[in-house]
Structures are given as C-alpha cells and as structure tokens.
C-alpha cells in the first residue's frame, strides 16, 4: 500500500486531465471529503427544520428528512455516473474521468452520515413511546440495523479506500456504472415519504411500487452481470470465465454487493405481496397505513421496530 500511495503522490494528472500536479489534486479531494461531511448533515438539519410546521411527529420528520437527503445524493450520484459512463465507454478499462475521484471523495461521507441519520430516527421513534437516553438506544440500534450499518461501512470506507488507492487508475467506467445504481433510490424514497404521510392507498403509491420493482432490478441487480459481460466482451472472454480473469477482490466485492441487492429485492417483493394480500383481505376498504412497514432510503426493508 505504501508503494501505491508513494507512486500516486509523485504522478501528475497531465496525461489524463491536463490539470495541476496530483499533490494539489489530492489536497482538493481531502477538502471535498470534509465538504461532504458538512453538506449532508446540514441538508438533513435544513429539511428537518422546514418540515417542523408540516409534520408534527419528530420520528416521522426525521425519516422524511433522511429520505429527502437520500434523493439529493442519488440524483448527484446518478448524474455523475451517466457522465462517467458516457466519457469512458470507448475504453472501459483504461479511460479516466476526473469526476470519479471527485465524487468518491465528496460522496463517501454520505454513508457515514446516513448511519447517524438512521440512528436519530430510530432514537426518536423509541423516545416517542418511552423515556430513553441516546446511550440506551445505541447498542439496540446497531443490533437492529447491523446489516445496513455493515453495508454503509463497506461502501463508505472499504470501497472508498479501494477507489482512491488500489484501482491503479483503471476501471472508471465500472465506477460510473456503480453510481448509476442510485437511479432507483429516488423512487424508493418517494415510497417511504408517501408511506409516512399516510398515502399508501393512493394510485401514486401503487404506481411507484411497480416502478421500483422494474428500476431496482435493472439498476441494482442486472448491473453486475452487465459489468462482467462488458469486461468479457472487451477482452474476448466468455461471461462465465470473467471471474477467473479479474482480481479476486473485484469478484468478491461485486458478489457481496450483488448479494445485498438480491436480498433487499426479495424482501421488497415480499413487502409488496403482503400489502396486496392485506388489501384483498380488507376488501379494498382500508389501505395498509399503520406505519409498521418501513423501508430504509437506500433500499433496505426494515422490520417492525419494537
């Protein structure tokens, strides 16, 4: 790792971006990381403040604010992803795009912020039923959301460090594809917002569920075999042999992320099926709006909090 960092610090980006020496670029990336660490919490606090006059319950206010910030982050990531893919598709392995490092630095703190935002919502929900301190809810939260917390740390720390120091200035096209997986996030968060506002029986809510089923499958599940197919097509390697021709940690990382997406997609289908079943049982008279169905803004179905 030391040699990689040392080589990185002595390289220049003139061949790829025609800009300042890389040491200046690295300082900029550090500043962007701290900027992201400030922007996302500030956006959450701003949304929470603006919702105070419209949403009375603090726990619901926190959840909606978390969803709004998640939509903001998803729109930025998707835009960056589209730009990167459009500029790197002709040489998917070696083409460079300056926005990959820039947005990775700015966006990585989002994952760590989101853990804090989830905890704030979890604590507010418990506090609405009984008097508790922040210390009393910390460990239960980590146990209750351990899968989501692990996913966020994997993306926000492990993938960030890999993108910064271990990809050897290659594969920006594939990182652009990963950014594009966020295209499903606005629809997931719209669903959460409608659910929290008691709009689960509306046509908008039902149509949005159908959109999620399609967009989530395309953006978050099909993306991984497409990435492997693109690599195999460019290298003249059959799809099933691609894992044997790329570094093992790349294969392991893709499989881990894909497993998360498949797990959440199956849980989402079960959630939708349960909603439809309850609607049939109730004779289409009472929509499912009791708030026990929860879906984390990043696409993680949550179990009922207790």
mmCIF file of C-alpha atoms in Angstrom:
data_model
loop_
_atom_site.group_PDB
_atom_site.id
_atom_site.type_symbol
_atom_site.label_atom_id
_atom_site.label_comp_id
_atom_site.label_asym_id
_atom_site.label_seq_id
_atom_site.Cartn_x
_atom_site.Cartn_y
_atom_site.Cartn_z
ATOM 1 C CA UNK A 1 0.000 0.000 0.000
ATOM 2 C CA UNK A 2 2.846 2.391 0.790
ATOM 3 C CA UNK A 3 4.302 1.982 -2.689
ATOM 4 C CA UNK A 4 0.911 2.627 -4.261
ATOM 5 C CA UNK A 5 0.427 5.811 -2.262
ATOM 6 C CA UNK A 6 4.000 6.909 -2.957
ATOM 7 C CA UNK A 7 3.532 6.398 -6.694
ATOM 8 C CA UNK A 8 0.250 8.250 -6.529
ATOM 9 C CA UNK A 9 1.813 11.238 -4.833
ATOM 10 C CA UNK A 10 4.604 11.502 -7.426
ATOM 11 C CA UNK A 11 2.429 11.128 -10.502
ATOM 12 C CA UNK A 12 0.871 14.002 -12.348
ATOM 13 C CA UNK A 13 -2.514 14.067 -13.950
ATOM 14 C CA UNK A 14 -1.363 15.946 -17.003
ATOM 15 C CA UNK A 15 -1.816 12.891 -19.203
ATOM 16 C CA UNK A 16 -5.416 12.410 -18.167
ATOM 17 C CA UNK A 17 -6.849 15.751 -17.113
ATOM 18 C CA UNK A 18 -4.255 18.302 -18.120
ATOM 19 C CA UNK A 19 -4.592 19.995 -14.727
ATOM 20 C CA UNK A 20 -2.445 20.695 -11.673
ATOM 21 C CA UNK A 21 0.066 18.254 -10.156
ATOM 22 C CA UNK A 22 -1.543 15.361 -8.342
ATOM 23 C CA UNK A 23 -0.466 16.563 -4.912
ATOM 24 C CA UNK A 24 -2.693 19.609 -5.459
ATOM 25 C CA UNK A 25 -5.469 17.303 -6.639
ATOM 26 C CA UNK A 26 -5.127 15.178 -3.511
ATOM 27 C CA UNK A 27 -5.463 18.238 -1.288
ATOM 28 C CA UNK A 28 -8.598 19.123 -3.237
ATOM 29 C CA UNK A 29 -10.009 15.630 -2.702
ATOM 30 C CA UNK A 30 -9.388 15.881 1.044
ATOM 31 C CA UNK A 31 -11.210 19.212 1.106
ATOM 32 C CA UNK A 32 -14.084 17.644 -0.853
ATOM 33 C CA UNK A 33 -14.303 14.839 1.714
ATOM 34 C CA UNK A 34 -14.682 17.351 4.535
ATOM 35 C CA UNK A 35 -17.145 19.329 2.410
ATOM 36 C CA UNK A 36 -19.313 16.234 2.013
ATOM 37 C CA UNK A 37 -19.048 15.609 5.742
ATOM 38 C CA UNK A 38 -20.578 19.054 6.252
ATOM 39 C CA UNK A 39 -23.097 19.239 3.380
ATOM 40 C CA UNK A 40 -25.121 16.080 4.059
ATOM 41 C CA UNK A 41 -25.737 16.691 7.785
ATOM 42 C CA UNK A 42 -26.560 20.328 7.002
ATOM 43 C CA UNK A 43 -29.070 19.219 4.362
ATOM 44 C CA UNK A 44 -30.665 16.865 6.907
ATOM 45 C CA UNK A 45 -30.956 19.611 9.531
ATOM 46 C CA UNK A 46 -32.381 22.012 6.947
ATOM 47 C CA UNK A 47 -35.028 19.521 5.821
ATOM 48 C CA UNK A 48 -35.909 18.732 9.434
ATOM 49 C CA UNK A 49 -36.321 22.437 10.187
ATOM 50 C CA UNK A 50 -38.501 23.060 7.118
ATOM 51 C CA UNK A 51 -40.734 20.090 7.998
ATOM 52 C CA UNK A 52 -41.407 21.249 11.564
ATOM 53 C CA UNK A 53 -44.564 23.135 10.619
ATOM 54 C CA UNK A 54 -45.903 20.334 8.402
ATOM 55 C CA UNK A 55 -45.036 17.118 10.250
ATOM 56 C CA UNK A 56 -45.651 17.087 13.980
ATOM 57 C CA UNK A 57 -44.109 13.748 14.969
ATOM 58 C CA UNK A 58 -40.348 14.021 15.338
ATOM 59 C CA UNK A 59 -39.645 10.418 14.299
ATOM 60 C CA UNK A 60 -41.596 10.802 11.048
ATOM 61 C CA UNK A 61 -39.979 14.173 10.432
ATOM 62 C CA UNK A 62 -36.534 12.590 10.761
ATOM 63 C CA UNK A 63 -37.441 9.739 8.404
ATOM 64 C CA UNK A 64 -38.765 12.088 5.727
ATOM 65 C CA UNK A 65 -35.717 14.349 6.048
ATOM 66 C CA UNK A 66 -33.462 11.308 5.691
ATOM 67 C CA UNK A 67 -35.337 10.324 2.531
ATOM 68 C CA UNK A 68 -35.049 13.813 1.041
ATOM 69 C CA UNK A 69 -31.283 13.899 1.598
ATOM 70 C CA UNK A 70 -31.020 10.413 0.119
ATOM 71 C CA UNK A 71 -32.850 11.615 -3.001
ATOM 72 C CA UNK A 72 -30.418 14.525 -3.266
ATOM 73 C CA UNK A 73 -27.419 12.218 -3.021
ATOM 74 C CA UNK A 74 -28.926 9.756 -5.511
ATOM 75 C CA UNK A 75 -29.552 12.461 -8.109
ATOM 76 C CA UNK A 76 -25.974 13.682 -7.802
ATOM 77 C CA UNK A 77 -24.501 10.161 -7.983
ATOM 78 C CA UNK A 78 -26.663 9.185 -10.965
ATOM 79 C CA UNK A 79 -25.710 12.337 -12.844
ATOM 80 C CA UNK A 80 -22.026 11.695 -12.191
ATOM 81 C CA UNK A 81 -22.455 8.059 -13.212
ATOM 82 C CA UNK A 82 -24.085 8.996 -16.516
ATOM 83 C CA UNK A 83 -21.305 11.478 -17.271
ATOM 84 C CA UNK A 84 -18.562 8.966 -16.433
ATOM 85 C CA UNK A 85 -20.095 6.160 -18.500
ATOM 86 C CA UNK A 86 -20.636 8.493 -21.459
ATOM 87 C CA UNK A 87 -16.978 9.563 -21.365
ATOM 88 C CA UNK A 88 -15.351 6.199 -20.656
ATOM 89 C CA UNK A 89 -17.353 3.582 -22.584
ATOM 90 C CA UNK A 90 -14.991 3.579 -25.581
ATOM 91 C CA UNK A 91 -12.130 2.307 -23.404
ATOM 92 C CA UNK A 92 -13.926 0.784 -20.431
ATOM 93 C CA UNK A 93 -10.758 -0.366 -18.662
ATOM 94 C CA UNK A 94 -8.208 2.434 -19.065
ATOM 95 C CA UNK A 95 -10.266 5.577 -19.754
ATOM 96 C CA UNK A 96 -10.096 8.071 -16.906
ATOM 97 C CA UNK A 97 -12.668 10.589 -15.729
ATOM 98 C CA UNK A 98 -11.836 13.194 -13.102
ATOM 99 C CA UNK A 99 -15.361 13.044 -11.639
ATOM 100 C CA UNK A 100 -14.851 9.548 -10.227
ATOM 101 C CA UNK A 101 -12.262 10.602 -7.643
ATOM 102 C CA UNK A 102 -14.040 13.905 -7.059
ATOM 103 C CA UNK A 103 -17.432 12.382 -6.288
ATOM 104 C CA UNK A 104 -15.987 9.448 -4.376
ATOM 105 C CA UNK A 105 -14.315 11.975 -2.072
ATOM 106 C CA UNK A 106 -17.411 14.149 -1.750
ATOM 107 C CA UNK A 107 -19.966 11.330 -1.566
ATOM 108 C CA UNK A 108 -18.181 8.839 0.704
ATOM 109 C CA UNK A 109 -19.139 10.732 3.915
ATOM 110 C CA UNK A 110 -22.803 10.300 2.960
ATOM 111 C CA UNK A 111 -22.733 6.669 4.036
ATOM 112 C CA UNK A 112 -21.342 7.553 7.457
ATOM 113 C CA UNK A 113 -23.779 10.470 7.812
ATOM 114 C CA UNK A 114 -26.680 8.171 6.901
ATOM 115 C CA UNK A 115 -25.829 5.840 9.781
ATOM 116 C CA UNK A 116 -26.163 8.840 12.098
ATOM 117 C CA UNK A 117 -29.426 9.923 10.456
ATOM 118 C CA UNK A 118 -30.845 6.412 10.801
ATOM 119 C CA UNK A 119 -29.874 6.385 14.448
ATOM 120 C CA UNK A 120 -31.545 9.758 15.035
ATOM 121 C CA UNK A 121 -34.772 8.430 13.529
ATOM 122 C CA UNK A 122 -34.540 5.181 15.482
ATOM 123 C CA UNK A 123 -33.944 7.023 18.746
ATOM 124 C CA UNK A 124 -36.813 9.448 18.102
ATOM 125 C CA UNK A 125 -39.147 6.553 17.372
ATOM 126 C CA UNK A 126 -38.286 4.789 20.629
ATOM 127 C CA UNK A 127 -38.396 8.045 22.606
ATOM 128 C CA UNK A 128 -41.929 8.717 21.345
ATOM 129 C CA UNK A 129 -43.075 5.683 23.380
ATOM 130 C CA UNK A 130 -40.843 5.850 26.440
ATOM 131 C CA UNK A 131 -38.166 7.992 28.031
ATOM 132 C CA UNK A 132 -34.714 6.858 26.927
ATOM 133 C CA UNK A 133 -31.279 8.377 26.524
ATOM 134 C CA UNK A 134 -29.035 8.253 23.481
ATOM 135 C CA UNK A 135 -26.824 5.746 25.262
ATOM 136 C CA UNK A 136 -29.783 3.412 25.876
ATOM 137 C CA UNK A 137 -30.610 3.114 22.171
ATOM 138 C CA UNK A 138 -27.112 2.954 20.650
ATOM 139 C CA UNK A 139 -26.468 -0.785 21.008
ATOM 140 C CA UNK A 140 -30.061 -1.810 20.174
ATOM 141 C CA UNK A 141 -29.814 0.303 17.028
ATOM 142 C CA UNK A 142 -26.556 -1.349 15.932
ATOM 143 C CA UNK A 143 -28.085 -4.766 16.548
ATOM 144 C CA UNK A 144 -31.343 -3.879 14.805
ATOM 145 C CA UNK A 145 -29.705 -2.303 11.731
ATOM 146 C CA UNK A 146 -26.478 -4.324 11.670
ATOM 147 C CA UNK A 147 -26.881 -5.357 8.023
ATOM 148 C CA UNK A 148 -27.457 -1.774 6.883
ATOM 149 C CA UNK A 149 -24.603 -0.450 9.010
ATOM 150 C CA UNK A 150 -22.271 -3.100 7.598
ATOM 151 C CA UNK A 151 -23.327 -2.183 4.044
ATOM 152 C CA UNK A 152 -22.718 1.518 4.664
ATOM 153 C CA UNK A 153 -19.294 0.931 6.176
ATOM 154 C CA UNK A 154 -18.404 -1.376 3.282
ATOM 155 C CA UNK A 155 -19.307 1.313 0.747
ATOM 156 C CA UNK A 156 -18.216 4.397 2.674
ATOM 157 C CA UNK A 157 -14.880 3.090 3.922
ATOM 158 C CA UNK A 158 -13.703 -0.056 2.119
ATOM 159 C CA UNK A 159 -14.881 0.857 -1.393
ATOM 160 C CA UNK A 160 -13.730 4.440 -0.936
ATOM 161 C CA UNK A 161 -10.200 3.387 0.030
ATOM 162 C CA UNK A 162 -10.099 0.900 -2.839
ATOM 163 C CA UNK A 163 -11.174 3.568 -5.339
ATOM 164 C CA UNK A 164 -8.600 6.028 -4.058
ATOM 165 C CA UNK A 165 -5.513 3.820 -3.701
ATOM 166 C CA UNK A 166 -5.953 0.349 -5.187
ATOM 167 C CA UNK A 167 -7.631 0.609 -8.590
ATOM 168 C CA UNK A 168 -4.365 1.741 -10.233
ATOM 169 C CA UNK A 169 -6.057 4.431 -12.337
ATOM 170 C CA UNK A 170 -8.260 1.912 -14.116
ATOM 171 C CA UNK A 171 -11.928 0.993 -14.243
ATOM 172 C CA UNK A 172 -13.589 4.413 -14.038
ATOM 173 C CA UNK A 173 -16.265 3.123 -16.435
ATOM 174 C CA UNK A 174 -17.253 0.465 -13.904
ATOM 175 C CA UNK A 175 -17.399 3.000 -11.083
ATOM 176 C CA UNK A 176 -19.714 5.058 -13.281
ATOM 177 C CA UNK A 177 -21.946 2.002 -13.619
ATOM 178 C CA UNK A 178 -21.974 1.646 -9.842
ATOM 179 C CA UNK A 179 -23.018 5.294 -9.461
ATOM 180 C CA UNK A 180 -25.911 4.621 -11.846
ATOM 181 C CA UNK A 181 -27.338 2.045 -9.440
ATOM 182 C CA UNK A 182 -28.583 5.046 -7.455
ATOM 183 C CA UNK A 183 -31.235 5.674 -10.131
ATOM 184 C CA UNK A 184 -33.652 3.530 -8.121
ATOM 185 C CA UNK A 185 -33.135 5.436 -4.872
ATOM 186 C CA UNK A 186 -35.460 8.422 -5.564
ATOM 187 C CA UNK A 187 -38.389 6.051 -6.179
ATOM 188 C CA UNK A 188 -37.602 4.085 -3.027
ATOM 189 C CA UNK A 189 -37.554 7.281 -1.004
ATOM 190 C CA UNK A 190 -40.732 8.589 -2.601
ATOM 191 C CA UNK A 191 -42.366 5.384 -1.429
ATOM 192 C CA UNK A 192 -41.095 5.970 2.095
ATOM 193 C CA UNK A 193 -42.355 9.546 2.125
ATOM 194 C CA UNK A 194 -45.811 8.556 0.854
ATOM 195 C CA UNK A 195 -45.977 5.775 3.416
ATOM 196 C CA UNK A 196 -45.076 8.081 6.291
ATOM 197 C CA UNK A 197 -47.636 10.656 5.133
ATOM 198 C CA UNK A 198 -50.403 8.042 5.114
ATOM 199 C CA UNK A 199 -50.676 7.897 1.303
ATOM 200 C CA UNK A 200 -50.209 4.145 0.947
ATOM 201 C CA UNK A 201 -53.641 3.738 -0.649
ATOM 202 C CA UNK A 202 -53.075 6.239 -3.460
ATOM 203 C CA UNK A 203 -52.530 5.407 -7.115
ATOM 204 C CA UNK A 204 -49.226 7.259 -6.998
ATOM 205 C CA UNK A 205 -48.006 4.934 -4.251
ATOM 206 C CA UNK A 206 -49.070 1.822 -6.158
ATOM 207 C CA UNK A 207 -47.568 3.004 -9.457
ATOM 208 C CA UNK A 208 -44.346 3.914 -7.669
ATOM 209 C CA UNK A 209 -44.122 0.375 -6.284
ATOM 210 C CA UNK A 210 -44.248 -1.011 -9.826
ATOM 211 C CA UNK A 211 -41.559 1.443 -10.940
ATOM 212 C CA UNK A 212 -39.339 0.334 -8.036
ATOM 213 C CA UNK A 213 -39.697 -3.328 -8.995
ATOM 214 C CA UNK A 214 -38.523 -2.594 -12.542
ATOM 215 C CA UNK A 215 -35.878 0.078 -11.910
ATOM 216 C CA UNK A 216 -34.370 -1.657 -8.877
ATOM 217 C CA UNK A 217 -33.991 -4.906 -10.820
ATOM 218 C CA UNK A 218 -32.353 -3.190 -13.798
ATOM 219 C CA UNK A 219 -30.105 -0.770 -11.908
ATOM 220 C CA UNK A 220 -29.094 -2.779 -8.860
ATOM 221 C CA UNK A 221 -29.166 -6.406 -9.968
ATOM 222 C CA UNK A 222 -28.671 -6.546 -13.735
ATOM 223 C CA UNK A 223 -25.825 -4.026 -13.424
ATOM 224 C CA UNK A 224 -23.427 -6.673 -12.089
ATOM 225 C CA UNK A 225 -23.794 -9.291 -14.866
ATOM 226 C CA UNK A 226 -23.734 -6.427 -17.400
ATOM 227 C CA UNK A 227 -20.417 -5.197 -15.953
ATOM 228 C CA UNK A 228 -18.968 -8.721 -16.203
ATOM 229 C CA UNK A 229 -20.329 -9.088 -19.737
ATOM 230 C CA UNK A 230 -18.778 -5.776 -20.843
ATOM 231 C CA UNK A 231 -15.405 -6.837 -19.481
ATOM 232 C CA UNK A 232 -15.658 -10.239 -21.144
ATOM 233 C CA UNK A 233 -16.766 -8.700 -24.443
ATOM 234 C CA UNK A 234 -13.843 -6.295 -24.469
ATOM 235 C CA UNK A 235 -11.350 -8.997 -23.566
ATOM 236 C CA UNK A 236 -12.822 -11.767 -25.697
ATOM 237 C CA UNK A 237 -13.626 -13.858 -22.615
ATOM 238 C CA UNK A 238 -16.890 -15.790 -22.072
ATOM 239 C CA UNK A 239 -19.084 -14.382 -19.315
ATOM 240 C CA UNK A 240 -18.690 -17.407 -17.056
ATOM 241 C CA UNK A 241 -14.884 -17.126 -17.219
ATOM 242 C CA UNK A 242 -14.683 -13.419 -16.362
ATOM 243 C CA UNK A 243 -14.313 -14.011 -12.561
ATOM 244 C CA UNK A 244 -11.182 -16.024 -13.340
ATOM 245 C CA UNK A 245 -9.625 -13.187 -15.356
ATOM 246 C CA UNK A 246 -10.062 -10.312 -12.911
ATOM 247 C CA UNK A 247 -8.540 -9.799 -9.434
ATOM 248 C CA UNK A 248 -10.241 -11.913 -6.803
ATOM 249 C CA UNK A 249 -11.091 -8.916 -4.627
ATOM 250 C CA UNK A 250 -13.021 -7.349 -7.526
ATOM 251 C CA UNK A 251 -15.067 -10.514 -7.928
ATOM 252 C CA UNK A 252 -15.626 -10.780 -4.176
ATOM 253 C CA UNK A 253 -16.677 -7.146 -3.916
ATOM 254 C CA UNK A 254 -19.162 -7.430 -6.786
ATOM 255 C CA UNK A 255 -20.618 -10.646 -5.409
ATOM 256 C CA UNK A 256 -21.012 -9.121 -1.939
ATOM 257 C CA UNK A 257 -22.764 -6.019 -3.274
ATOM 258 C CA UNK A 258 -24.942 -8.089 -5.614
ATOM 259 C CA UNK A 259 -25.944 -10.355 -2.714
ATOM 260 C CA UNK A 260 -27.115 -7.299 -0.758
ATOM 261 C CA UNK A 261 -29.232 -6.126 -3.690
ATOM 262 C CA UNK A 262 -30.837 -9.516 -4.322
ATOM 263 C CA UNK A 263 -31.606 -9.896 -0.609
ATOM 264 C CA UNK A 264 -33.296 -6.487 -0.463
ATOM 265 C CA UNK A 265 -35.163 -7.050 -3.720
ATOM 266 C CA UNK A 266 -36.659 -10.309 -2.455
ATOM 267 C CA UNK A 267 -37.670 -8.631 0.803
ATOM 268 C CA UNK A 268 -39.244 -5.780 -1.126
ATOM 269 C CA UNK A 269 -41.287 -8.217 -3.227
ATOM 270 C CA UNK A 270 -42.483 -9.888 -0.018
ATOM 271 C CA UNK A 271 -43.419 -6.479 1.387
ATOM 272 C CA UNK A 272 -45.437 -5.598 -1.711
ATOM 273 C CA UNK A 273 -47.100 -9.017 -1.673
ATOM 274 C CA UNK A 274 -48.053 -8.591 1.978
ATOM 275 C CA UNK A 275 -49.571 -5.197 1.231
ATOM 276 C CA UNK A 276 -51.610 -6.583 -1.666
ATOM 277 C CA UNK A 277 -52.778 -9.538 0.449
ATOM 278 C CA UNK A 278 -53.934 -7.284 3.297
ATOM 279 C CA UNK A 279 -55.759 -5.097 0.798
ATOM 280 C CA UNK A 280 -57.604 -8.125 -0.606
ATOM 281 C CA UNK A 281 -58.457 -9.395 2.880
ATOM 282 C CA UNK A 282 -59.813 -5.982 3.853
ATOM 283 C CA UNK A 283 -61.911 -5.837 0.711
ATOM 284 C CA UNK A 284 -60.041 -2.797 -0.642
ATOM 285 C CA UNK A 285 -61.610 -0.716 2.117
ATOM 286 C CA UNK A 286 -58.649 0.071 4.308
ATOM 287 C CA UNK A 287 -55.173 0.641 2.870
ATOM 288 C CA UNK A 288 -52.127 -0.516 4.716
ATOM 289 C CA UNK A 289 -51.082 2.674 6.509
ATOM 290 C CA UNK A 290 -50.290 1.652 10.076
ATOM 291 C CA UNK A 291 -46.631 2.555 9.626
ATOM 292 C CA UNK A 292 -45.264 -0.877 10.568
ATOM 293 C CA UNK A 293 -43.843 -1.313 7.087
ATOM 294 C CA UNK A 294 -40.568 0.519 6.827
ATOM 295 C CA UNK A 295 -38.052 0.769 4.040
ATOM 296 C CA UNK A 296 -34.710 2.402 4.512
ATOM 297 C CA UNK A 297 -33.983 5.161 1.971
ATOM 298 C CA UNK A 298 -31.177 3.154 0.397
ATOM 299 C CA UNK A 299 -33.486 0.305 -0.411
ATOM 300 C CA UNK A 300 -33.246 -1.754 2.761
ATOM 301 C CA UNK A 301 -36.572 -3.121 4.008
ATOM 302 C CA UNK A 302 -36.783 -2.668 7.758
ATOM 303 C CA UNK A 303 -38.580 -4.933 10.154
ATOM 304 C CA UNK A 304 -41.067 -3.540 12.599
ATOM 305 C CA UNK A 305 -39.345 -1.596 15.339
ATOM 306 C CA UNK A 306 -40.019 -2.655 18.895
#
